[in-house]
Short mmCIF file of C-alpha atoms in Angstrom, two decimals:
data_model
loop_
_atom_site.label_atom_id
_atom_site.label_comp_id
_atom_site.label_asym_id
_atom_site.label_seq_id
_atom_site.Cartn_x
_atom_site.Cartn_y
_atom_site.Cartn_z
CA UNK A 1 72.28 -88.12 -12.73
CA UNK A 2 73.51 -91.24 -11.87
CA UNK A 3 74.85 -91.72 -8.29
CA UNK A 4 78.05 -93.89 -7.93
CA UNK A 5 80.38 -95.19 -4.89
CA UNK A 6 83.76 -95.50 -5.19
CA UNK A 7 85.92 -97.21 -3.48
CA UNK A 8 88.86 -95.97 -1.20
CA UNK A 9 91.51 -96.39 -3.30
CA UNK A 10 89.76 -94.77 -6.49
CA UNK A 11 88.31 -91.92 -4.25
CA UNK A 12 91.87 -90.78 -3.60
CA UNK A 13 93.36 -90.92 -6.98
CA UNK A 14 90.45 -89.28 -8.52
CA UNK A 15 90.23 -87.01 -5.71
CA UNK A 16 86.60 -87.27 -5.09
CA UNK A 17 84.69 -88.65 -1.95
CA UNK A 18 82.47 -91.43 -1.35
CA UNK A 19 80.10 -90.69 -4.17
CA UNK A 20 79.96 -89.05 -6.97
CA UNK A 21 77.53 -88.51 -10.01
CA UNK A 22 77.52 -88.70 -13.41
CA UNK A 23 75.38 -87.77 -16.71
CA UNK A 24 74.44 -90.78 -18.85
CA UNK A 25 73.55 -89.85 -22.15
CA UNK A 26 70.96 -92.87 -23.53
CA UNK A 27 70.25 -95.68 -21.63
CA UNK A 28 71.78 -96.13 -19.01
CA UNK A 29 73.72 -99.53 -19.05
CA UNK A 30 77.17 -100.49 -16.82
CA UNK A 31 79.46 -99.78 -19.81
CA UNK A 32 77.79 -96.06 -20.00
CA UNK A 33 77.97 -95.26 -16.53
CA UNK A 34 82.00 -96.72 -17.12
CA UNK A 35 82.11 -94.23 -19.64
CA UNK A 36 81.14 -91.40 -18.13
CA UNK A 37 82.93 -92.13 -15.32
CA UNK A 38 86.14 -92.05 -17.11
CA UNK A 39 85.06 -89.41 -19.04
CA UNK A 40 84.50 -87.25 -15.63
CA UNK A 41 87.60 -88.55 -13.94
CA UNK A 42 90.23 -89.92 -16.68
CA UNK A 43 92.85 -91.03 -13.99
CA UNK A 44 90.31 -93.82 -13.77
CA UNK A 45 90.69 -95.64 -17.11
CA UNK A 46 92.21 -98.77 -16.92
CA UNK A 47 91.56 -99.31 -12.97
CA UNK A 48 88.15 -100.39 -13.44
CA UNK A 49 88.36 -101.80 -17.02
CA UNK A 50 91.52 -103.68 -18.77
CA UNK A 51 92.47 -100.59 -21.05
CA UNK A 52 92.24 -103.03 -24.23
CA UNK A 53 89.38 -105.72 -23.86
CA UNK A 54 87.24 -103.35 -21.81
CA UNK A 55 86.42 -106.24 -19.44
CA UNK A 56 85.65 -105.45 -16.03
CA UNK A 57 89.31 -106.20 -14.13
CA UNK A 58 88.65 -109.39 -12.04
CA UNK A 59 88.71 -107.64 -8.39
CA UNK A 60 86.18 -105.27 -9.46
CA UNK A 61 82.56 -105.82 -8.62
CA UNK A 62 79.09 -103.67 -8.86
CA UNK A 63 76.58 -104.12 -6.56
CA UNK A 64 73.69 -102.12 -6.56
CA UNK A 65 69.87 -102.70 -4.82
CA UNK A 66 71.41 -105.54 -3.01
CA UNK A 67 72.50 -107.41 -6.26
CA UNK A 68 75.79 -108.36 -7.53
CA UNK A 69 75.61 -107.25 -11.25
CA UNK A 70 79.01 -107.93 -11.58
CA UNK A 71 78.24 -110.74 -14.39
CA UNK A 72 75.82 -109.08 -16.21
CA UNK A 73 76.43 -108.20 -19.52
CA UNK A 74 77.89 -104.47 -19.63
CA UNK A 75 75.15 -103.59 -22.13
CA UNK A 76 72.58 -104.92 -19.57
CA UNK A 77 70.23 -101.60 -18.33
CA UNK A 78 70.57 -101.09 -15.07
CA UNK A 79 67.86 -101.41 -12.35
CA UNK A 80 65.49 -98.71 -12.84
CA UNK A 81 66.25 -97.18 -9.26
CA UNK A 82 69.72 -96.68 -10.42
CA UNK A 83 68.84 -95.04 -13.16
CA UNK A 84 66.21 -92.75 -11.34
CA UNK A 85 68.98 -91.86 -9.15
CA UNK A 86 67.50 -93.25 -5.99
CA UNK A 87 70.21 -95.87 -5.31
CA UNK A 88 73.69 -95.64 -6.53
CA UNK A 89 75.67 -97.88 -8.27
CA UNK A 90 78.64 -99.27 -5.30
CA UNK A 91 81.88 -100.13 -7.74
CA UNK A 92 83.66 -102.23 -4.86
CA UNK A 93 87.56 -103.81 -4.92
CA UNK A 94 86.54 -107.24 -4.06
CA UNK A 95 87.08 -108.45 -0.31
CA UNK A 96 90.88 -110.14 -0.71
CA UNK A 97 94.47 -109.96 0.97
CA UNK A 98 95.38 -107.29 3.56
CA UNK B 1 125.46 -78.01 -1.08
CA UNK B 2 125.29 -82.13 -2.03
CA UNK B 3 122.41 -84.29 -0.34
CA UNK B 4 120.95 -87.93 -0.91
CA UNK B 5 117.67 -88.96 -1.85
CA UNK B 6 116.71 -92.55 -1.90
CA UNK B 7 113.09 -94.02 -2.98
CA UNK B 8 111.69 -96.64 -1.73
CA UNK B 9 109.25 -98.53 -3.10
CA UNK B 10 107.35 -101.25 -0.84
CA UNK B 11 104.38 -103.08 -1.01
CA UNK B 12 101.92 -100.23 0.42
CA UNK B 13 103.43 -97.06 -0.79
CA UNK B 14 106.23 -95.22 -2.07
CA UNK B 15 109.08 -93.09 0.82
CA UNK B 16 111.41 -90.85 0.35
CA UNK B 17 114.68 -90.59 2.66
CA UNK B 18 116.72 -87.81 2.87
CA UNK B 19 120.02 -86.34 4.33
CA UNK B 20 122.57 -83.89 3.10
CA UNK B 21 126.02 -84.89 2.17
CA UNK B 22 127.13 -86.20 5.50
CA UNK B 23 124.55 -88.57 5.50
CA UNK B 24 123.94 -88.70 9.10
CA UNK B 25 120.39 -87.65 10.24
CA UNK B 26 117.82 -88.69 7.72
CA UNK B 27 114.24 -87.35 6.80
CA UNK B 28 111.30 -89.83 5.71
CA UNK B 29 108.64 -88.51 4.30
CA UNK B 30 105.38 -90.88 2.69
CA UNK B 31 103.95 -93.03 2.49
CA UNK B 32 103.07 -92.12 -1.41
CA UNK B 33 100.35 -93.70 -2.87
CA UNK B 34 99.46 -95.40 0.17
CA UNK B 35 98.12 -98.70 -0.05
CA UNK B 36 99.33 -99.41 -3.66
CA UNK B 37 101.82 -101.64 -4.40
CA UNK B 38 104.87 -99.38 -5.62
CA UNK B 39 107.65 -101.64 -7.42
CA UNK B 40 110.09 -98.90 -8.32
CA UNK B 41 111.02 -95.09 -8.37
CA UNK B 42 113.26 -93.85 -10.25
CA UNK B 43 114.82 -90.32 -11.44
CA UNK B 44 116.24 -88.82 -14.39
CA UNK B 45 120.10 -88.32 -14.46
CA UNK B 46 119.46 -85.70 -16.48
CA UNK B 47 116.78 -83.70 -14.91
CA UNK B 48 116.87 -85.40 -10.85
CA UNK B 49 113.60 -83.65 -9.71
CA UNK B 50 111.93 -85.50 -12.47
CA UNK B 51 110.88 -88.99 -10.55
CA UNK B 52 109.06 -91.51 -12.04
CA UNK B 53 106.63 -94.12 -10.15
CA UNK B 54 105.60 -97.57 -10.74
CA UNK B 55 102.05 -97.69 -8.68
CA UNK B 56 99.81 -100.79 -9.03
CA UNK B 57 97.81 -102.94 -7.15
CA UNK B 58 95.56 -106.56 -8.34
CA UNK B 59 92.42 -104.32 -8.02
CA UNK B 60 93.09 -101.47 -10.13
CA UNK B 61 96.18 -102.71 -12.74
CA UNK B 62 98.44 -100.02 -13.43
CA UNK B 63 99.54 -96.46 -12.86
CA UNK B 64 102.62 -94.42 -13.60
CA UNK B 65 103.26 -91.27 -11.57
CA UNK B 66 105.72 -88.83 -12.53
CA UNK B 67 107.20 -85.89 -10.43
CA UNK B 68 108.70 -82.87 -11.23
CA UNK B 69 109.81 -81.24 -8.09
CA UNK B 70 111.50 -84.29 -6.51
CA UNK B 71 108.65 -86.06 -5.38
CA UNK B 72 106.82 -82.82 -3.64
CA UNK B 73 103.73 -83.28 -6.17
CA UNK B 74 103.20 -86.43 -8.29
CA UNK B 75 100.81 -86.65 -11.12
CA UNK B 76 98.86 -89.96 -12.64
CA UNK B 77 100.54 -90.26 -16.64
CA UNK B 78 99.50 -92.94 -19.48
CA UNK B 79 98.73 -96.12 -18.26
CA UNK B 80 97.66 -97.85 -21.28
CA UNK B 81 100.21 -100.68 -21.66
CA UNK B 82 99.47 -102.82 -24.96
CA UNK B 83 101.23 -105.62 -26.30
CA UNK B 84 101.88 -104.73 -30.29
CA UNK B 85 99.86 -107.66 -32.32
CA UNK B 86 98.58 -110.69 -31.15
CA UNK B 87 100.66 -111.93 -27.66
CA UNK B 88 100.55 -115.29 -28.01
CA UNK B 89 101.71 -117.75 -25.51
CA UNK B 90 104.65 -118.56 -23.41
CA UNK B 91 105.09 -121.26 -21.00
CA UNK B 92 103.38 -121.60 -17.77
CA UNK B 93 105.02 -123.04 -14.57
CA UNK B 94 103.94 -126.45 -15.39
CA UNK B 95 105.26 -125.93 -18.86
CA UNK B 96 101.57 -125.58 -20.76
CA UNK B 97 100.85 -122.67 -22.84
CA UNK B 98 99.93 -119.50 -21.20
CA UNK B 99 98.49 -116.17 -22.44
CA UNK B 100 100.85 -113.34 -22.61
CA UNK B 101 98.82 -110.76 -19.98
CA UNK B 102 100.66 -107.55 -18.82
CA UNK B 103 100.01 -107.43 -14.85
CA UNK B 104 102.35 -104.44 -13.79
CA UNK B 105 105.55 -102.43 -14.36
CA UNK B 106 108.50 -103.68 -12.19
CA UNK B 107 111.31 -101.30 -13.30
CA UNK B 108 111.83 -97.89 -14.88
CA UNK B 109 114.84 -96.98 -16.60
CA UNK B 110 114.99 -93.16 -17.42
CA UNK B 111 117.55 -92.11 -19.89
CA UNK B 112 120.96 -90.58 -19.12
CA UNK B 113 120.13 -87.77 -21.32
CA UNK B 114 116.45 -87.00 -21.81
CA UNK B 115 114.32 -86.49 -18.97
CA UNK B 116 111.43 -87.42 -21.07
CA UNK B 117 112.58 -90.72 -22.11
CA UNK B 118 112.22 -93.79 -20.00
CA UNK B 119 112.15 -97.61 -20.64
CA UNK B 120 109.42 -99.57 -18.65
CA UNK B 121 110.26 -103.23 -17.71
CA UNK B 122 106.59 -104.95 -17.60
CA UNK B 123 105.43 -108.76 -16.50
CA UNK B 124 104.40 -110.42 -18.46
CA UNK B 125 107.51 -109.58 -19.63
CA UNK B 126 108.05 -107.18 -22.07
CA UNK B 127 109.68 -103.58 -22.88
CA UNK B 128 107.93 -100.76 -22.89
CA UNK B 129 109.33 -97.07 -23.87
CA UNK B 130 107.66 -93.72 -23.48
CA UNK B 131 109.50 -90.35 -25.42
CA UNK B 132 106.81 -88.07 -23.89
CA UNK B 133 107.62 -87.91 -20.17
CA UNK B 134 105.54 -90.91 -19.39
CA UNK B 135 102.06 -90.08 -21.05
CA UNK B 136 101.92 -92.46 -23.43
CA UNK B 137 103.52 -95.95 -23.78
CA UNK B 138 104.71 -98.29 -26.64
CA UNK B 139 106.13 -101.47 -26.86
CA UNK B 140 109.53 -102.42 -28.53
CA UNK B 141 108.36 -105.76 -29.77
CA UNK B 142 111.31 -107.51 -30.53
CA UNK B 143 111.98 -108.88 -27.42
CA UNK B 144 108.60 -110.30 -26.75
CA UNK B 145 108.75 -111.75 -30.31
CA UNK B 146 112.17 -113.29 -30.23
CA UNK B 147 112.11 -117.08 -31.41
CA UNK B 148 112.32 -118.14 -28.09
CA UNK B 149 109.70 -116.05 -26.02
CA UNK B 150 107.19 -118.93 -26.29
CA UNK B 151 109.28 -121.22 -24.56
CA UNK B 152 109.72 -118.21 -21.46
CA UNK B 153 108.41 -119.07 -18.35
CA UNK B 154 107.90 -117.33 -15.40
CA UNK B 155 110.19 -117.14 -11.93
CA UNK B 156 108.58 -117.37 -8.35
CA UNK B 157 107.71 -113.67 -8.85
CA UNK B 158 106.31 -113.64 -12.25
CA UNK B 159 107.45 -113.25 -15.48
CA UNK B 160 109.24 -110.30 -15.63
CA UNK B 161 111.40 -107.66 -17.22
CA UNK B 162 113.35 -106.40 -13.74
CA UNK B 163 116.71 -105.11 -14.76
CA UNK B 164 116.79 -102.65 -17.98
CA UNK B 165 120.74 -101.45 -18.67
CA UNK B 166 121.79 -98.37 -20.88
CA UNK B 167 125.36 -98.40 -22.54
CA UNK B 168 126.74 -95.15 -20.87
CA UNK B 169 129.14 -95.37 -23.74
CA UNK B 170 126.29 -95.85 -26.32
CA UNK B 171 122.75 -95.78 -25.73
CA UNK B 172 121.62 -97.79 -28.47
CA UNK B 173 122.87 -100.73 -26.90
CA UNK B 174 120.62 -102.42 -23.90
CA UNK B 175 120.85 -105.64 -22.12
CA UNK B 176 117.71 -106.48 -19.94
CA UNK B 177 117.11 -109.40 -17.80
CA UNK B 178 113.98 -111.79 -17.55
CA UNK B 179 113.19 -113.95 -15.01
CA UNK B 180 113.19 -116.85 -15.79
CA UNK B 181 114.44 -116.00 -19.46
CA UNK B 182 117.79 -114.87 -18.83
CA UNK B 183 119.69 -111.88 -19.93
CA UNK B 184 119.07 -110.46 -23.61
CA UNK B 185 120.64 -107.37 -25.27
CA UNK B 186 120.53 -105.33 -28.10
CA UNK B 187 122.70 -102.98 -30.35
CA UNK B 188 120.13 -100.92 -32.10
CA UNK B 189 118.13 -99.19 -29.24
CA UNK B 190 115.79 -102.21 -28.45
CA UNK B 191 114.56 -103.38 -31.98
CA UNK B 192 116.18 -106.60 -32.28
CA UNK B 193 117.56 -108.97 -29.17
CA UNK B 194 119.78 -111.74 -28.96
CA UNK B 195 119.96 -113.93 -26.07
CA UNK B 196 123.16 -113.32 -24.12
CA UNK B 197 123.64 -116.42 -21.23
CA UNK B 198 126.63 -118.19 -22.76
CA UNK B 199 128.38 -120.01 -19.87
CA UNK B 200 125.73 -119.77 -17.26
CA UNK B 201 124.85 -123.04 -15.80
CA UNK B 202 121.05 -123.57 -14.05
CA UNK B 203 120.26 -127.28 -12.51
CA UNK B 204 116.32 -126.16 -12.71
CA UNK B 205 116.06 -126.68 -16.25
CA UNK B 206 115.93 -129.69 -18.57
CA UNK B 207 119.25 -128.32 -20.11
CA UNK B 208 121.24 -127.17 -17.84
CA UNK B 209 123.53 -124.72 -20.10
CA UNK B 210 120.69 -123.52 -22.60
CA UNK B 211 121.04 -120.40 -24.06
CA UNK B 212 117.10 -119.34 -22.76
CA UNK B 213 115.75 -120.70 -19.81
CA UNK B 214 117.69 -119.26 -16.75
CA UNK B 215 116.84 -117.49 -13.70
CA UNK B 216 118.68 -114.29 -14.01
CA UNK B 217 117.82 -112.24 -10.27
CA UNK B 218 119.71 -109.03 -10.89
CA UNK B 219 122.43 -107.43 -13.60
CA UNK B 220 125.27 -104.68 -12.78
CA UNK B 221 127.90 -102.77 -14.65
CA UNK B 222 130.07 -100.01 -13.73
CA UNK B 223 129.78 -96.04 -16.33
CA UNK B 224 133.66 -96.70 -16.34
CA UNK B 225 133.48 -100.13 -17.93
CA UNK B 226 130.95 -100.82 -20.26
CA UNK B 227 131.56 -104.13 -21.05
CA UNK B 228 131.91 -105.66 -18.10
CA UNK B 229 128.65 -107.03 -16.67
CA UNK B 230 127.93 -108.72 -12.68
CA UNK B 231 125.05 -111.42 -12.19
CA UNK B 232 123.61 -112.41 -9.53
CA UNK B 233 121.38 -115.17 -10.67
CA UNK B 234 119.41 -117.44 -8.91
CA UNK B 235 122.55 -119.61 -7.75
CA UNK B 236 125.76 -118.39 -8.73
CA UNK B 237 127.18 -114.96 -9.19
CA UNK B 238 128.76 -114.38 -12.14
CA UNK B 239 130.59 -112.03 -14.63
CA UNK B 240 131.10 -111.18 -18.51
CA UNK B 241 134.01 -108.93 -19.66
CA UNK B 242 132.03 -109.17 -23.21
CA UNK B 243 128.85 -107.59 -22.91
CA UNK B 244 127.41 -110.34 -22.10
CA UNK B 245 128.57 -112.67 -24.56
CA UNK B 246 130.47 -114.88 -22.20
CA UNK B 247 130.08 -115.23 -18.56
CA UNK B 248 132.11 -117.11 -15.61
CA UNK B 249 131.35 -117.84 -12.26
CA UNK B 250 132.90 -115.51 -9.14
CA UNK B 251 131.13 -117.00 -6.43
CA UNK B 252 134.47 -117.72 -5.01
CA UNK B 253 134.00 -118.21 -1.16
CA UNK B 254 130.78 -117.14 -0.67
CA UNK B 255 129.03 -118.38 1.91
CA UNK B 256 125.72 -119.10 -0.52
CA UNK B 257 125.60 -117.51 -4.07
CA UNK B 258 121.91 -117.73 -3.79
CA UNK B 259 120.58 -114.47 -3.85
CA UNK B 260 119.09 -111.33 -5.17
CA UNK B 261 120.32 -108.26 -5.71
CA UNK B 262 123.98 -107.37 -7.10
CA UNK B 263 125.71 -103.58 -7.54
CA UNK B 264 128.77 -101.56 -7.74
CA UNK B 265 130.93 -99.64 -6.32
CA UNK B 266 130.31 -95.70 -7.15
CA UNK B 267 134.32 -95.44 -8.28
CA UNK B 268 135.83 -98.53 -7.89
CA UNK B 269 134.24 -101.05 -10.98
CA UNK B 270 136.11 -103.97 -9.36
CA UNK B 271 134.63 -103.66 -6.03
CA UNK B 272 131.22 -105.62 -6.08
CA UNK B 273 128.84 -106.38 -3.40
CA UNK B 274 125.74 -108.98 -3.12
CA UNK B 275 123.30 -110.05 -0.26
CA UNK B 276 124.17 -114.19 0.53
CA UNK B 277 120.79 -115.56 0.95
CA UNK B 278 120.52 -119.36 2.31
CA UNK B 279 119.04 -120.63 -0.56
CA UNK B 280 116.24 -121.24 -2.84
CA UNK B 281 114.06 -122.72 -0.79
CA UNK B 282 115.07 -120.67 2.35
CA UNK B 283 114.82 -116.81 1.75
CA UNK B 284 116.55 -115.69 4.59
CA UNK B 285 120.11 -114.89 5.44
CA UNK B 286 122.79 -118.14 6.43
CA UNK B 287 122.28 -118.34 9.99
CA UNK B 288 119.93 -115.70 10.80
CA UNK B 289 122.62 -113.14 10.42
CA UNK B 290 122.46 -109.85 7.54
CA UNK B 291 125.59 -109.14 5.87
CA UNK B 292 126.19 -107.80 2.79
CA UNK B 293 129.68 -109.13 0.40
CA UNK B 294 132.14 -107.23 -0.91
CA UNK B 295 134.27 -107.95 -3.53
CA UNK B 296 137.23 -105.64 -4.35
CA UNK B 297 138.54 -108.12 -6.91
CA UNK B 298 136.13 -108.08 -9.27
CA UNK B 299 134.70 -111.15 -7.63
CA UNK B 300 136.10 -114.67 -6.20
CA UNK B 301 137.17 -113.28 -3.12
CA UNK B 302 134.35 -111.83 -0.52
CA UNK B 303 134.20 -110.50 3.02
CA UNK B 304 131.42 -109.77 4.54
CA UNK B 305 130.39 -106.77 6.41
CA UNK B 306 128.01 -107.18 9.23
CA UNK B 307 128.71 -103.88 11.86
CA UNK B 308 125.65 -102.37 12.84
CA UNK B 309 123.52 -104.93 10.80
CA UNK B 310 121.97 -107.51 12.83
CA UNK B 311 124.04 -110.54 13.43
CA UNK B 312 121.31 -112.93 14.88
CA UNK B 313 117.44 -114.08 14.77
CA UNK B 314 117.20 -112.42 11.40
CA UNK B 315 115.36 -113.75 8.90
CA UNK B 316 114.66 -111.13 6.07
CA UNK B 317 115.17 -111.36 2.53
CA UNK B 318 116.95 -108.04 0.06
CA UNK B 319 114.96 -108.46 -3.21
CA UNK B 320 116.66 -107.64 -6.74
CA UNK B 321 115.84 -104.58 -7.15
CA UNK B 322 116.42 -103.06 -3.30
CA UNK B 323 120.21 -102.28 -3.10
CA UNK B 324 121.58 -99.24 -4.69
CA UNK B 325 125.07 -96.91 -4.20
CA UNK B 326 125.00 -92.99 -4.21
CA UNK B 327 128.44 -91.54 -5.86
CA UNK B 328 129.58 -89.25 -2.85
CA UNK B 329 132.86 -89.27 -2.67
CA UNK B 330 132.78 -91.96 -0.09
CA UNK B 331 130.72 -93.99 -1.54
CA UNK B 332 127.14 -94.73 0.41
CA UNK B 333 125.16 -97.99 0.07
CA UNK B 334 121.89 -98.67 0.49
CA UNK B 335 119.17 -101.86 0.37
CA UNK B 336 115.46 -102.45 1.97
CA UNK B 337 114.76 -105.73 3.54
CA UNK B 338 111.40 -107.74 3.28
CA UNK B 339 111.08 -107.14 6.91
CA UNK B 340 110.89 -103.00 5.95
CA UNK B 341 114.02 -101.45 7.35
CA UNK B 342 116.49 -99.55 5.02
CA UNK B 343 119.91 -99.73 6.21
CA UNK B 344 122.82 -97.51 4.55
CA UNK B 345 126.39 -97.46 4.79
CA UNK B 346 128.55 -93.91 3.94
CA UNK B 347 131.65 -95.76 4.24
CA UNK B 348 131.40 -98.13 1.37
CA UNK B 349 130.07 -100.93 3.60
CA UNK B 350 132.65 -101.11 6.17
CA UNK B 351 129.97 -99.94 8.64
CA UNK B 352 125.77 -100.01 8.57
CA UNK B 353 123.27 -98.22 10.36
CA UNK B 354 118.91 -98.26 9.82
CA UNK B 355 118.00 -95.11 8.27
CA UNK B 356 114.31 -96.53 8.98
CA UNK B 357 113.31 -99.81 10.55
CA UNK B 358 108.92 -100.39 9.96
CA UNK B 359 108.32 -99.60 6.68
CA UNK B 360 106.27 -102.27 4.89
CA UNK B 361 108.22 -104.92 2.32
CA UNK B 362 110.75 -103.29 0.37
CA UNK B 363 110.53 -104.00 -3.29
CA UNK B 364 112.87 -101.55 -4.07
CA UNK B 365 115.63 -98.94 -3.17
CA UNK B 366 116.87 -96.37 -5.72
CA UNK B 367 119.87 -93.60 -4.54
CA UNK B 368 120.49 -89.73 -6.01
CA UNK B 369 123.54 -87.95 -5.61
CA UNK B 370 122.42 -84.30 -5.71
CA UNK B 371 125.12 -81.90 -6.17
#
C-alpha cells in the first residue's frame, strides 16, 4: 500500500485524516497513486489535477524522502521507499497567502 | 410561520443568518467550508431547502456543494467545468492574447421552477448549466463564442460572468453581465447572445460608446416588470425600459455613481437602491461614511439612508454581488461589507442595524423569504 499525506483542506473534504493509503496496481508512478487516490476518494478529482489536462494544479506540490518531485514527469516511478511503503508520499498546498 | 435566511459567502467560508419574520434577533451559524473561498449561495425558488454553493480556493480549483435541508448537510456535486471546443483567446489587461482558463464559479442562478436546474456564471467567463441538481456541468457556448469574445478582457476582479437574469415572464430569455464585456442577452434559453450596451458610455476604453468593452458591476430587474433593467456599472448607474436594448443614465444626484452592487425593492419596481462608493481608484465610501441610496423614482433622485450604519472612519467596500432584499411584507434589505459585517434593514432602508460584525470579506449576500 502506498502511504499518502494530505493536506488540511483535502483531509476535510474527503473526510479522512492525515494519511491515508492506497493500492497501486503496476508500477507505481505519481499519476497512479493520483489515480487511486481519486478512485478511493472521488470528491478529490479536480483539486489535485485540472479535471481536463490532468496537470498537476500549480499550488500543488509532492514531496517525498526530502525531494520535491513536483516536476517530475507523472509517469516518473517513484522512489523505491515510497513504493515499499516506508515513507509516504506528502501532497502539500504550496506555502502562499493567508 | 415566515422566517429569513440569508447566505453569505466570504472569502473563508460560507454563514448562514437567521431570524423569523420579525427579523429582530438573528442566528449565525458556519463557517461552511471553512477556509475556502465561497463566492455565492444560492437557493431554489422552487424547492428553498435546496441551496447551492460556490466553494473554491487557488489550491484546489473548484467545488459545488448542494444542500437539501437548508444548509443542515451539504454534499460535494460535479466539478468538472469544460469549455466546449478549443477556448481560444481573449484579451489580457495589457490587451495581448490570453488563454481562455476557467478559475472558479462566481454566481449561481437556480431556476424559478426546477430545483434541479441552475445556471453557473464562471471566470474566465463563460455559462455553465447543470439539469441534474448540480452533478454534472455543460457549457452553453454561444456566449463564449460570440464574434466579439476575443476582444473581452478582464475587470480588476477577473473576467467574469457575475450577474445571470431569468425572464420571470419567460425563461428562455437571459441577460448576463461580464466584466469587463458588458451586458449580453438571449431569447432562446442561452444558445445565441447579442450584445445589449446601447447608450452606455465608459471613458476606460478606446471607444468610449462601443457596443463590447464596458465594465458592467451589477444588473437588476423587478418579477413585476420584465423589461425594465437597473445598472450599476463601473461609473454611472443606469436603466433600460427595453430589455436591455437601450439604456440611460439615472445617476441623478448621487453623490458618486461609482459603485458595485444595485437591487430592488421587494414590491415597489421603481424604488432602487445602490452603495455610492468614492471611486475607482478609492474603494471606500465618500467621506468615510456607509450609506446606502434609494431611489423611489425609478432613479435620478436619491437619498441616502445612513441610521444605524456608521457615519465616520469607515472605509469598507459592498461588492456586486453582496446586497440582496427579502419580500416580507415590509420589505428587508441586506449587504456584507469587505470589512465582514452584514447589516439589514426590515424597514426598507429607512433604518440599519449589524446582524453580524467579524465575519471575513463578504463576497456575497443572498436573502429567502420562507413562508
Amino acid at each position: 500500500m502506498i502511504r499518502v499525506v494530505l493536506p488540511q483542506h483535502l483531509r476535510t473534504l474527503a473526510g479522512t485524516g492525515r494519511q491515508v493509503q492506497v493500492a497501486v496496481d503496476g508500477p507505481v508512478t505519481q499519476r497512479r497513486v493520483l489515480d487511486a487516490l481519486e478512485q478511493e476518494y472521488p470528491v478529490l478529482r479536480g483539486t489535485l489535477r485540472d479535471p481536463t489536462t490532468q496537470r498537476r494544479r500549480p499550488f500543488i506540490r509532492f514531496f517525498a524522502c526530502e525531494e520535491d518531485l513536483s516536476h517530475h514527469p507523472p509517469d516518473e516511478l517513484l522512489p523505491a521507499s515510497v513504493v515499499s511503503g516506508r515513507e509516504p508520499l506528502y501532497i502539500v498546498g504550496a506555502m502562499a497567502g493567508g | 410561520m415566515t422566517a429569513v435566511r440569508v447566505l453569505v459567502g466570504t472569502q473563508k467560508g460560507g454563514f448562514i443568518l437567521t431570524a423569523d419574520g420579525s427579523r429582530s434577533r438573528w442566528e449565525v451559524s458556519g463557517p461552511l467550508f471553512g477556509g475556502w473561498e465561497v463566492y455565492h449561495m444560492n437557493g431554489s425558488p422552487a424547492a428553498p431547502e435546496r441551496l447551492y454553493a460556490s466553494q473554491s480556493t487557488g489550491w484546489f480549483g473548484q467545488l459545488i456543494q448542494r444542500s437539501d435541508d437548508g444548509g443542515a448537510t451539504w454534499r460535494p456535486m460535479g466539478n468538472q467545468f469544460s469549455y466546449d471546443g478549443q477556448a481560444g483567446t481573449h484579451q489580457w489587461y495589457d490587451g495581448t492574447p490570453h488563454p481562455w482558463e476557467f478559475a472558479r464559479v462566481w454566481h449561481l442562478e437556480p431556476s424559478a421552477t426546477d430545483p434541479d436546474f441552475v445556471y453557473a456564471g464562471a471566470e474566465d467567463a463563460a455559462l455553465f448549466r447543470s439539469t441534474d441538481g448540480g452533478a454534472s456541468w455543460s457549457e452553453l457556448p454561444g456566449l463564449r463564442t460570440h464574434d466579439s469574445g476575443p476582444d473581452w478582457q478582464p475587470g480588476a476582479g477577473g473576467m467574469c460572468v457575475h450577474t445571470i437574469l431569468i425572464d420571470p415572464s419567460d425563461a428562455d430569455r437571459l441577460h448576463v453581465a461580464i466584466s469587463a464585456a458588458g451586458v449580453f442577452r438571449s431569447d432562446d434559453a442561452g444558445r445565441t447572445w447579442s450584445p445589449a450596451n446601447h447608450g452606455l458610455h465608459s471613458e476606460g476604453i478606446p471607444d468610449a460608446s462601443a457596443e463590447v468593452g464596458h465594465c458592467v458591476h451589477r444588473i437588476a430587474r423587478h418579477r413585476d416588470l420584465p423589461d425594465v433593467l437597473f445598472m450599476q456599472k463601473h461609473w454611472d448607474v443606469m436603466r433600460s425600459d427595453d430589455r436591455g436594448g437601450t439604456w440611460r443614465e439615472i445617476s441623478g444626484d448621487l453623490p458618486s455613481d461609482f459603485g458595485f452592487p444595485i437591487a430592488l425593492h421587494a414590491h415597489e419596481p421603481e424604488t432602487v437602491y445602490v452603495v455610492p462608493i468614492t471611486s475607482d481608484s478609492e474603494h471606500y465610501p465618500p467621506e468615510g461614511k456607509l450609506r446606502v441610496y434609494r431611489s423611489r423614482t425609478g432613479g435620478g433622485e436619491w437619498e441616502p439612508l445612513g441610521t444605524g450604519l456608521p457615519q465616520a472612519d469607515c472605509y469598507v467596500n459592498v461588492l456586486r454581488d453582496a446586497m440582496a432584499v427579502d419580500s416580507l411584507d415590509d420589505c428587508g434589505i441586506y449587504f456584507g461589507t469587505t470589512g465582514g459585517q452584514v447589516y439589514g434593514s426590515s424597514d426598507a432602508g429607512d433604518t440599519w442595524a449589524p446582524i453580524v460584525r467579524d465575519l471575513p470579506r463578504v463576497l456575497s449576500v443572498e436573502v429567502q423569504t420562507l413562508l
